[in-house]
Amino acid sequence: MSSVLFDVPGPRAIARNRLIGVATILVVLAVLGWVVWRLIATGQFSAEKWNIFTFSAVWVRFGEGLLSTLAAFVVAGVGAIALGFLLGIGRLSEHAWVREPVRWIIEVLRAVPVLILMMLLYYGLPVIGVKMPPYWAVVIALIVYNGSVLAEVLRAGIESLPRGQKEAGYAIGLRKTGVMYFILIPQAVRAMMPVIIAQLVVALKDTALGFIITYQELLYVINQIGNQAPYGSPLIPAALVGGSMYVAVCLLLSYVAFRLQKRARRSPAQTAAAGNVAADDESTLTQVIALQKGAGASGLDAGSGRG
């Protein structure tokens, strides 16, 4: 037996995969055990290094750093999605004078590292008489880089759809804007949602680069608290606490993405397709629109006949 993408494993392959899985888990546990042992051996869990976390001011400082990280991430995430859609649609334009400049813009922006963009905005602009706060240097750099990456994600998602989707949309009377808005973009976003969320997680973690340009986000706070010599320089304890905050935010973002995916599966178009006999499991949004328009036309004809 085989599926579309791979051969279904047999009994021997299943046993081998289980053995590899168990071996991998044991190796990971062994590495984690060695790390914990080294932390204990070097006194990283001693009361001296954790005493600083008994002060409420330290937790307030962590909270401020987390809020600064989230403030940069939220604005950068929304801006990156908006820029990604704008560049992605421009990249798919049928006009070469629009498509080619957008393509070069995307390639250039993707090629420049985020840290260099931040440093150019924060340290480079004052050379020409423009001073930018570190917050906006971080946000703009994240928008520019992640927006260019999301533009390629959207383009790839739309181009991966069957060509018949677009042609069927034109056939039922939709213009190019309608085909893009009602048919192509919703399906592409649903298909590429995991990649989009993964890129947003990257943007969240890249806010830590603002530490280089003195933006007081979470990593800045971790370094500040971890270098307190009177409390034994608790850098690793501070990193463990701050790292846990990063993990918690990333898990929350993943949960939001999961809820959005479940909601997308229960969208009105999908419900209409599920409830219509003619729209089986392989039906598309184009077919649903056509069926709805056909039903509307039939209703009008019936009304005319009654008149």
XYZ file of C-alpha atoms in Angstrom:
307
model
C 0.000 0.000 0.000
C 1.245 3.517 -0.746
C 0.017 7.077 -0.359
C 0.492 10.055 -2.621
C 3.745 11.148 -0.984
C 5.373 7.992 0.399
C 5.064 4.242 0.810
C 3.220 3.157 3.926
C 5.794 1.462 6.204
C 5.494 -2.248 6.819
C 5.973 -4.119 10.122
C 9.788 -4.064 9.929
C 9.879 -0.368 9.035
C 7.479 0.457 11.874
C 9.669 -1.445 14.358
C 12.784 0.292 13.032
C 11.150 3.731 13.283
C 10.106 3.025 16.865
C 13.627 1.943 17.742
C 15.069 5.100 16.215
C 12.499 7.188 18.101
C 13.352 5.568 21.438
C 17.102 5.968 20.786
C 16.610 9.635 19.919
C 14.644 10.265 23.118
C 17.337 8.569 25.191
C 20.078 10.639 23.565
C 18.154 13.878 24.167
C 17.517 12.924 27.806
C 21.200 12.064 28.238
C 22.259 15.468 26.854
C 19.750 17.281 29.072
C 20.940 15.279 32.076
C 24.562 16.198 31.362
C 23.634 19.892 31.050
C 21.731 19.840 34.362
C 24.629 18.028 36.042
C 27.101 20.655 34.829
C 24.812 23.449 36.038
C 24.624 21.842 39.472
C 28.380 21.163 39.563
C 29.202 24.795 38.765
C 26.802 26.141 41.402
C 24.244 27.639 39.026
C 21.403 26.482 41.282
C 22.978 27.771 44.477
C 21.018 30.140 46.717
C 23.562 32.900 46.092
C 22.801 33.080 42.385
C 19.014 32.842 42.815
C 18.735 35.238 45.729
C 18.341 38.186 43.351
C 14.995 36.784 42.170
C 13.509 37.292 45.631
C 13.315 41.044 44.933
C 10.101 42.301 43.352
C 12.019 44.981 41.433
C 13.776 42.254 39.450
C 10.461 40.753 38.310
C 9.162 44.209 37.463
C 12.248 44.687 35.300
C 11.622 41.345 33.580
C 8.028 42.413 32.972
C 9.166 45.675 31.424
C 11.574 43.829 29.172
C 8.868 41.367 28.094
C 6.448 44.213 27.361
C 9.111 45.955 25.276
C 9.673 42.733 23.332
C 5.940 42.277 22.727
C 5.497 45.938 21.793
C 8.109 45.615 19.069
C 6.844 42.206 17.927
C 3.156 43.144 17.613
C 3.815 46.236 15.502
C 6.479 44.445 13.455
C 4.263 41.386 12.931
C 1.288 43.396 11.682
C 3.524 45.553 9.511
C 5.343 42.527 8.077
C 2.069 40.815 7.138
C 0.768 43.990 5.483
C 4.026 44.547 3.599
C 4.172 40.872 2.660
C 0.694 40.965 1.106
C 1.504 44.194 -0.739
C 4.796 42.914 -2.158
C 3.375 39.443 -2.815
C 0.502 40.790 -4.899
C 2.896 43.109 -6.728
C 5.176 40.141 -7.389
C 2.268 38.366 -9.115
C 1.316 41.347 -11.264
C 0.861 40.715 -14.975
C 2.592 44.021 -15.729
C 6.374 43.697 -15.989
C 6.922 47.326 -14.943
C 5.342 46.418 -11.575
C 6.479 42.803 -11.216
C 10.200 43.232 -11.921
C 10.918 46.187 -9.571
C 8.988 44.396 -6.789
C 10.974 41.225 -7.417
C 14.274 43.090 -7.047
C 13.034 44.872 -3.910
C 12.127 41.530 -2.335
C 15.457 39.939 -3.254
C 17.479 42.859 -1.861
C 15.505 43.090 1.375
C 15.730 39.335 1.972
C 19.474 39.366 1.395
C 20.302 41.984 4.048
C 20.572 40.566 7.615
C 18.170 42.028 10.173
C 20.987 43.169 12.457
C 22.613 45.166 9.650
C 19.275 46.845 8.924
C 18.917 47.777 12.588
C 22.449 49.159 12.755
C 21.994 51.139 9.539
C 18.804 52.700 10.899
C 20.175 53.422 14.370
C 23.837 54.241 13.699
C 23.772 55.138 10.013
C 20.912 57.622 9.794
C 22.454 60.082 12.337
C 25.341 60.493 9.879
C 22.925 62.189 7.460
C 21.188 64.139 10.227
C 18.296 61.758 11.008
C 18.058 60.301 14.515
C 15.848 57.259 15.038
C 14.873 55.803 18.453
C 16.010 52.200 18.996
C 12.387 51.016 19.141
C 11.616 52.161 15.616
C 14.945 50.920 14.326
C 14.033 47.430 15.594
C 10.450 47.561 14.313
C 11.250 48.890 10.843
C 14.078 46.404 10.339
C 11.809 43.506 11.338
C 8.998 44.742 9.079
C 11.285 45.120 6.078
C 12.971 41.730 6.403
C 10.027 39.578 7.479
C 7.673 41.345 5.072
C 9.920 40.425 2.141
C 10.043 36.802 3.305
C 6.258 36.636 3.745
C 5.837 38.085 0.248
C 7.619 35.054 -1.192
C 5.589 32.760 1.073
C 2.338 34.245 -0.258
C 3.549 34.101 -3.859
C 4.546 30.460 -3.486
C 1.201 29.626 -1.868
C -0.811 31.248 -4.654
C 1.273 29.742 -7.447
C 0.954 26.277 -5.889
C -2.819 26.356 -6.419
C -4.174 24.645 -9.543
C -4.359 26.961 -12.555
C -7.988 26.007 -12.980
C -8.851 27.952 -9.823
C -8.058 31.258 -11.486
C -9.605 30.301 -14.825
C -12.825 29.124 -13.174
C -13.048 32.410 -11.300
C -12.817 34.353 -14.546
C -15.364 31.987 -16.096
C -18.023 32.825 -13.500
C -17.552 36.548 -14.098
C -15.102 37.597 -11.390
C -12.525 40.241 -12.151
C -8.845 39.796 -11.302
C -9.289 41.515 -7.929
C -12.221 39.262 -7.080
C -10.349 36.130 -8.133
C -7.410 37.125 -5.949
C -9.502 38.192 -2.942
C -12.221 35.527 -2.930
C -10.435 32.490 -4.354
C -6.636 32.547 -4.399
C -5.579 34.437 -1.260
C -7.901 32.603 1.220
C -6.728 29.185 0.002
C -3.078 30.250 -0.080
C -3.231 31.682 3.447
C -4.835 28.511 4.799
C -2.208 26.359 3.088
C 0.727 28.527 4.163
C -0.486 29.322 7.704
C 2.176 27.136 9.405
C 4.922 28.901 7.439
C 3.489 32.330 8.232
C 3.329 31.544 11.952
C 6.869 30.139 11.852
C 8.087 33.403 10.305
C 6.277 35.409 12.991
C 8.041 33.313 15.638
C 11.329 34.211 13.921
C 10.336 37.882 14.099
C 9.586 37.502 17.817
C 13.012 36.012 18.501
C 14.750 38.571 16.275
C 13.567 41.340 18.586
C 16.453 40.168 20.808
C 18.826 41.723 18.263
C 17.636 45.096 19.525
C 19.971 44.461 22.464
C 22.857 45.418 20.144
C 21.412 48.900 19.557
C 20.498 49.432 23.242
C 16.786 48.671 22.887
C 15.755 47.540 26.368
C 13.884 44.381 25.466
C 13.992 41.022 27.275
C 17.540 40.039 26.304
C 18.798 43.450 27.429
C 17.187 42.836 30.836
C 18.639 39.306 31.026
C 22.140 40.670 30.420
C 21.600 43.532 32.859
C 20.437 41.286 35.713
C 22.866 38.480 34.888
C 25.864 40.772 35.327
C 25.034 41.882 38.861
C 28.348 41.038 40.567
C 27.072 41.563 44.153
C 24.658 38.657 43.563
C 27.204 36.287 42.044
C 26.674 37.343 38.383
C 23.612 35.078 37.876
C 23.774 35.129 34.066
C 22.606 31.545 33.548
C 19.708 31.791 36.055
C 18.634 35.032 34.397
C 18.881 33.372 30.984
C 16.778 30.435 32.207
C 14.064 32.769 33.492
C 14.094 34.989 30.403
C 14.290 32.008 28.063
C 11.218 30.522 29.726
C 9.364 33.735 28.930
C 10.362 33.479 25.267
C 9.163 29.856 25.182
C 5.844 30.775 26.813
C 5.168 33.534 24.276
C 6.071 31.268 21.349
C 3.745 28.543 22.669
C 0.966 31.111 23.009
C 1.551 32.229 19.422
C 1.402 28.615 18.244
C -1.879 28.119 20.108
C -3.355 31.212 18.448
C -2.301 29.819 15.059
C -3.967 26.491 15.907
C -7.215 28.249 16.786
C -7.088 30.291 13.576
C -6.608 27.125 11.521
C -9.599 25.459 13.188
C -11.690 28.547 12.591
C -10.637 28.681 8.943
C -11.823 25.106 8.481
C -15.255 26.194 9.722
C -15.466 29.231 7.412
C -18.781 29.918 5.614
C -17.357 28.794 2.262
C -16.177 25.503 3.722
C -19.533 24.995 5.459
C -21.383 25.635 2.214
C -19.168 23.149 0.423
C -19.763 20.522 3.100
C -23.519 21.022 3.036
C -23.932 20.914 -0.744
C -24.323 17.519 -2.360
C -22.553 18.632 -5.513
C -19.571 19.933 -3.529
C -17.736 16.809 -2.376
C -14.388 16.544 -0.587
C -12.486 17.705 -3.672
C -14.690 20.742 -4.314
C -13.055 24.124 -4.394
C -14.074 27.591 -3.336
C -14.569 28.445 -7.011
C -17.166 25.712 -7.355
C -18.966 26.936 -4.246
C -19.124 30.489 -5.614
C -20.388 29.205 -8.942
C -23.038 27.065 -7.234
C -24.160 29.995 -5.111
C -24.388 32.282 -8.131
C -26.279 29.587 -10.015
C -28.703 29.198 -7.140
C -29.240 32.939 -7.064
C -29.914 33.055 -10.788
C -32.419 30.183 -10.477
C -34.209 32.053 -7.726
C -34.506 35.127 -9.931
C -35.827 33.068 -12.860
C -38.391 31.445 -10.582
C -39.472 34.812 -9.313
C -39.846 36.105 -12.873
C -41.958 33.064 -13.779
C -44.277 33.700 -10.877
C -44.656 37.290 -12.011
